[in-house]
PDB file of C-alpha atoms in Angstrom:
ATOM      1  CA  MET A1306      -2.198 -10.473  -6.552  1.00 73.00           C
ATOM      2  CA  THR A1307      -3.045 -13.552  -5.119  1.00 82.00           C
ATOM      3  CA  TYR A1308      -1.012 -15.752  -2.569  1.00 90.00           C
ATOM      4  CA  ASP A1309      -0.905 -19.181  -1.890  1.00 88.00           C
ATOM      5  CA  VAL A1310      -0.477 -20.475   1.862  1.00 88.00           C
ATOM      6  CA  ASP A1311       0.215 -24.153   2.866  1.00 88.00           C
ATOM      7  CA  PRO A1312      -2.319 -24.253   6.226  1.00 87.00           C
ATOM      8  CA  ASN A1313       0.676 -26.795   7.869  1.00 86.00           C
ATOM      9  CA  ASN A1314       2.998 -23.881   7.381  1.00 89.00           C
ATOM     10  CA  LEU A1315       1.091 -20.864   8.248  1.00 87.00           C
ATOM     11  CA  THR A1316       3.758 -18.193   7.122  1.00 85.00           C
ATOM     12  CA  LEU A1317       3.111 -14.128   7.330  1.00 88.00           C
ATOM     13  CA  VAL A1318       1.772 -12.917   3.725  1.00 92.00           C
ATOM     14  CA  GLN A1319       3.113  -9.346   2.883  1.00 92.00           C
ATOM     15  CA  HIS A1320       1.785  -7.336   0.115  1.00 91.00           C
ATOM     16  CA  GLU A1321       3.037  -3.725  -1.215  1.00 90.00           C
ATOM     17  CA  TYR A1322       0.110  -1.847  -3.203  1.00 87.00           C
ATOM     18  CA  ASN A1323       2.654   0.744  -3.792  1.00 84.00           C
ATOM     19  CA  SER A1324       5.491   2.209  -1.970  1.00 86.00           C
ATOM     20  CA  ASP A1325       3.445   4.161   0.458  1.00 86.00           C
ATOM     21  CA  GLN A1326       0.654   1.465   0.945  1.00 87.00           C
ATOM     22  CA  GLN A1327       1.030  -2.035   2.294  1.00 90.00           C
ATOM     23  CA  GLY A1328      -1.226  -5.088   3.890  1.00 92.00           C
ATOM     24  CA  GLU A1329      -0.677  -8.145   5.655  1.00 94.00           C
ATOM     25  CA  VAL A1330      -2.143 -10.961   7.060  1.00 94.00           C
ATOM     26  CA  ARG A1331      -1.427 -13.638   9.448  1.00 93.00           C
ATOM     27  CA  PHE A1332      -3.119 -16.721  10.304  1.00 94.00           C
ATOM     28  CA  VAL A1333      -3.523 -18.859  13.570  1.00 94.00           C
ATOM     29  CA  LYS A1334      -5.307 -22.319  13.876  1.00 92.00           C
ATOM     30  CA  ALA A1335      -7.734 -22.909  16.457  1.00 92.00           C
ATOM     31  CA  THR A1336      -9.650 -25.774  17.490  1.00 91.00           C
ATOM     32  CA  ASP A1337     -12.667 -24.390  16.015  1.00 94.00           C
ATOM     33  CA  GLY A1338     -11.650 -22.387  13.217  1.00 95.00           C
ATOM     34  CA  LEU A1339      -8.940 -20.111  11.944  1.00 95.00           C
ATOM     35  CA  GLU A1340      -7.934 -16.760  13.206  1.00 95.00           C
ATOM     36  CA  VAL A1341      -7.483 -13.896  10.283  1.00 95.00           C
ATOM     37  CA  HIS A1342      -5.387 -10.891  11.333  1.00 95.00           C
ATOM     38  CA  VAL A1343      -5.115  -8.459   8.803  1.00 95.00           C
ATOM     39  CA  LYS A1344      -3.177  -4.892   8.585  1.00 94.00           C
ATOM     40  CA  PHE A1345      -3.721  -2.373   6.302  1.00 91.00           C
ATOM     41  CA  VAL A1346      -0.886   0.299   6.128  1.00 89.00           C
ATOM     42  CA  ASN A1347      -1.328   3.797   4.621  1.00 87.00           C
ATOM     43  CA  ASN A1348       1.600   6.466   4.451  1.00 83.00           C
ATOM     44  CA  LYS A1349       0.309   8.684   1.785  1.00 81.00           C
ATOM     45  CA  ILE A1350      -0.022  12.625   3.178  1.00 78.00           C
ATOM     46  CA  VAL A1351      -3.390  12.688   0.990  1.00 73.00           C
ATOM     47  CA  ASP A1352      -5.621  10.602   0.021  1.00 71.00           C
ATOM     48  CA  GLY A1353      -7.132   7.685   1.952  1.00 74.00           C
ATOM     49  CA  ASP A1354      -7.916   4.359   0.422  1.00 81.00           C
ATOM     50  CA  HIS A1355     -10.069   1.448   0.753  1.00 85.00           C
ATOM     51  CA  TYR A1356      -8.437  -2.063   1.031  1.00 88.00           C
ATOM     52  CA  ARG A1357      -9.199  -5.472   1.059  1.00 90.00           C
ATOM     53  CA  CYS A1358      -8.057  -8.922   1.741  1.00 93.00           C
ATOM     54  CA  ASP A1359     -10.350 -11.887   0.473  1.00 94.00           C
ATOM     55  CA  VAL A1360      -9.385 -15.134   2.025  1.00 95.00           C
ATOM     56  CA  TYR A1361     -10.405 -18.708   0.534  1.00 95.00           C
ATOM     57  CA  LEU A1362     -10.073 -21.877   2.679  1.00 95.00           C
ATOM     58  CA  LEU A1363      -9.861 -24.745   0.050  1.00 95.00           C
ATOM     59  CA  ASP A1364      -9.400 -28.871  -0.134  1.00 94.00           C
ATOM     60  CA  ALA A1365      -6.946 -30.564  -1.656  1.00 93.00           C
ATOM     61  CA  ALA A1366      -8.979 -30.913  -4.787  1.00 94.00           C
ATOM     62  CA  GLU A1367      -9.420 -26.852  -4.483  1.00 93.00           C
ATOM     63  CA  GLU A1368     -13.294 -27.355  -3.664  1.00 95.00           C
ATOM     64  CA  PHE A1369     -14.460 -24.379  -1.565  1.00 96.00           C
ATOM     65  CA  ILE A1370     -14.451 -24.389   2.542  1.00 97.00           C
ATOM     66  CA  ALA A1371     -15.320 -21.058   3.875  1.00 96.00           C
ATOM     67  CA  ALA A1372     -13.963 -17.503   3.574  1.00 96.00           C
ATOM     68  CA  ALA A1373     -13.344 -14.311   4.829  1.00 95.00           C
ATOM     69  CA  LYS A1374     -13.647 -11.048   3.264  1.00 94.00           C
ATOM     70  CA  VAL A1375     -11.777  -8.433   5.285  1.00 93.00           C
ATOM     71  CA  LYS A1376     -12.145  -4.375   4.282  1.00 89.00           C
ATOM     72  CA  ALA A1377     -11.420  -1.180   5.706  1.00 87.00           C
ATOM     73  CA  GLY A1378     -10.955   2.420   4.977  1.00 83.00           C
ATOM     74  CA  VAL A1379      -7.709   4.004   6.085  1.00 85.00           C
ATOM     75  CA  ASN A1380      -7.389   7.866   5.934  1.00 80.00           C
ATOM     76  CA  ALA A1381      -4.258   9.586   4.625  1.00 75.00           C
ATOM     77  CA  ARG A1382      -1.444  10.413   7.339  1.00 78.00           C
ATOM     78  CA  GLY A1383      -1.791  13.974   6.604  1.00 77.00           C
ATOM     79  CA  ILE A1384       1.122  15.473   8.810  1.00 75.00           C
ATOM     80  CA  GLY A1385       0.966  12.875  11.167  1.00 75.00           C
ATOM     81  CA  GLY A1386       2.563   9.400  11.389  1.00 80.00           C
ATOM     82  CA  VAL A1387       1.584   6.281   9.194  1.00 86.00           C
ATOM     83  CA  GLU A1388      -1.970   5.104   9.450  1.00 85.00           C
ATOM     84  CA  GLU A1389      -2.700   1.468   9.896  1.00 88.00           C
ATOM     85  CA  ARG A1390      -5.901  -0.666  10.503  1.00 88.00           C
ATOM     86  CA  LEU A1391      -5.887  -3.900  12.239  1.00 93.00           C
ATOM     87  CA  ILE A1392      -8.761  -6.076  11.793  1.00 94.00           C
ATOM     88  CA  ASP A1393      -9.151  -9.842  13.618  1.00 95.00           C
ATOM     89  CA  GLU A1394     -11.644 -12.014  12.146  1.00 95.00           C
ATOM     90  CA  LYS A1395     -12.474 -15.502  13.225  1.00 96.00           C
ATOM     91  CA  ILE A1396     -13.458 -18.577  10.296  1.00 96.00           C
ATOM     92  CA  PRO A1397     -15.470 -20.914  11.982  1.00 97.00           C
ATOM     93  CA  LEU A1398     -14.771 -24.497  11.211  1.00 96.00           C
ATOM     94  CA  THR A1399     -15.580 -27.903  11.866  1.00 95.00           C
ATOM     95  CA  PRO A1400     -13.099 -30.444  13.027  1.00 93.00           C
ATOM     96  CA  ASP A1401     -14.115 -32.067   9.465  1.00 95.00           C
ATOM     97  CA  GLU A1402     -13.357 -28.904   7.942  1.00 95.00           C
ATOM     98  CA  LEU A1403     -10.131 -28.642   9.638  1.00 92.00           C
ATOM     99  CA  THR A1404      -8.746 -31.720   8.714  1.00 91.00           C
ATOM    100  CA  ARG A1405      -9.708 -31.116   5.033  1.00 93.00           C
ATOM    101  CA  LEU A1406      -7.659 -27.855   4.590  1.00 94.00           C
ATOM    102  CA  SER A1407      -5.427 -27.702   2.112  1.00 94.00           C
ATOM    103  CA  LYS A1408      -4.950 -24.749   0.741  1.00 94.00           C
ATOM    104  CA  ILE A1409      -5.295 -20.964   1.862  1.00 95.00           C
ATOM    105  CA  THR A1410      -5.547 -18.503  -0.718  1.00 94.00           C
ATOM    106  CA  VAL A1411      -5.185 -15.004  -0.203  1.00 94.00           C
ATOM    107  CA  ASP A1412      -6.302 -11.957  -2.441  1.00 93.00           C
ATOM    108  CA  PHE A1413      -5.735  -8.358  -1.731  1.00 92.00           C
ATOM    109  CA  GLY A1414      -6.924  -5.396  -3.460  1.00 88.00           C
ATOM    110  CA  GLN A1415      -8.267  -1.967  -2.808  1.00 85.00           C
ATOM    111  CA  PHE A1416     -11.700  -0.801  -4.043  1.00 79.00           C
ATOM    112  CA  ASP A1417     -11.628   3.179  -3.865  1.00 64.00           C
ATOM    113  CA  GLY A1418     -12.849   4.882  -6.952  1.00 61.00           C
ATOM    114  CA  VAL A1419     -12.356   8.123  -5.273  1.00 59.00           C
ATOM    115  CA  ASP A1420      -9.196  10.114  -5.325  1.00 59.00           C
ATOM    116  CA  ASP A1421      -9.553  12.361  -2.396  1.00 62.00           C
ATOM    117  CA  SER A1422      -6.889  14.652  -3.459  1.00 66.00           C
ATOM    118  CA  GLU A1423      -9.435  16.494  -5.502  1.00 71.00           C
ATOM    119  CA  THR A1424     -11.721  16.939  -2.025  1.00 72.00           C
ATOM    120  CA  TRP A1425      -8.726  17.920  -0.263  1.00 69.00           C
ATOM    121  CA  ARG A1426      -7.653  20.542  -2.888  1.00 77.00           C
ATOM    122  CA  ARG A1427     -11.302  22.464  -2.954  1.00 81.00           C
ATOM    123  CA  VAL A1428     -10.890  21.929   0.992  1.00 79.00           C
ATOM    124  CA  GLY A1429      -7.907  24.223   0.605  1.00 80.00           C
ATOM    125  CA  GLU A1430      -9.341  26.356  -1.714  1.00 85.00           C
ATOM    126  CA  ALA A1431     -12.680  26.898   0.637  1.00 86.00           C
ATOM    127  CA  ILE A1432     -10.393  27.817   3.678  1.00 84.00           C
ATOM    128  CA  ALA A1433      -8.209  30.060   1.540  1.00 84.00           C
ATOM    129  CA  LYS A1434     -11.403  32.041   0.655  1.00 85.00           C
ATOM    130  CA  TYR A1435     -12.703  32.485   3.924  1.00 84.00           C
ATOM    131  CA  TYR A1436      -9.167  33.757   5.468  1.00 84.00           C
ATOM    132  CA  PHE A1437      -8.166  35.902   2.335  1.00 83.00           C
ATOM    133  CA  GLY A1438     -11.308  36.473   0.026  1.00 76.00           C
ATOM    134  CA  ASP A1439     -11.343  35.523  -3.604  1.00 66.00           C
ATOM    135  CA  ALA A1440      -8.189  37.005  -4.677  1.00 56.00           C
ATOM    136  CA  VAL A1441      -5.880  34.256  -3.122  1.00 53.00           C
ATOM    137  CA  SER A1442      -5.704  30.529  -4.106  1.00 52.00           C
ATOM    138  CA  PRO A1443      -4.003  27.936  -2.795  1.00 52.00           C
ATOM    139  CA  THR A1444      -3.292  26.164  -6.248  1.00 53.00           C
TER     140      THR A1444
END
């Protein structure tokens, strides 16, 4: 999902991957660039995932100035609380680039191709087999 942000009105951008997984990004202008603060949240009991937040800085003609690509893996929460990953990046910009900055495009996505729930099912089977032998299966 892609969002456009006005660099003169830097708002918090929130994205919901699904009811258990969210991402957000906020920006802070600095004299030498743009600070990018990203948070990924995973509230799934099993199946950790990998998240991405791509930030593109464009001028008035929508020509590329700079970018940041933030990625992180976030474990499932298990029986504990919500898992979060906070990542801070800085996109260095010259004074001219800061002046030309007219649009910020944010693209959230996931790049996890593996369903970890199958792995955890096998771990459960191995634990049951270790403690109870072949006669017992947790599924």
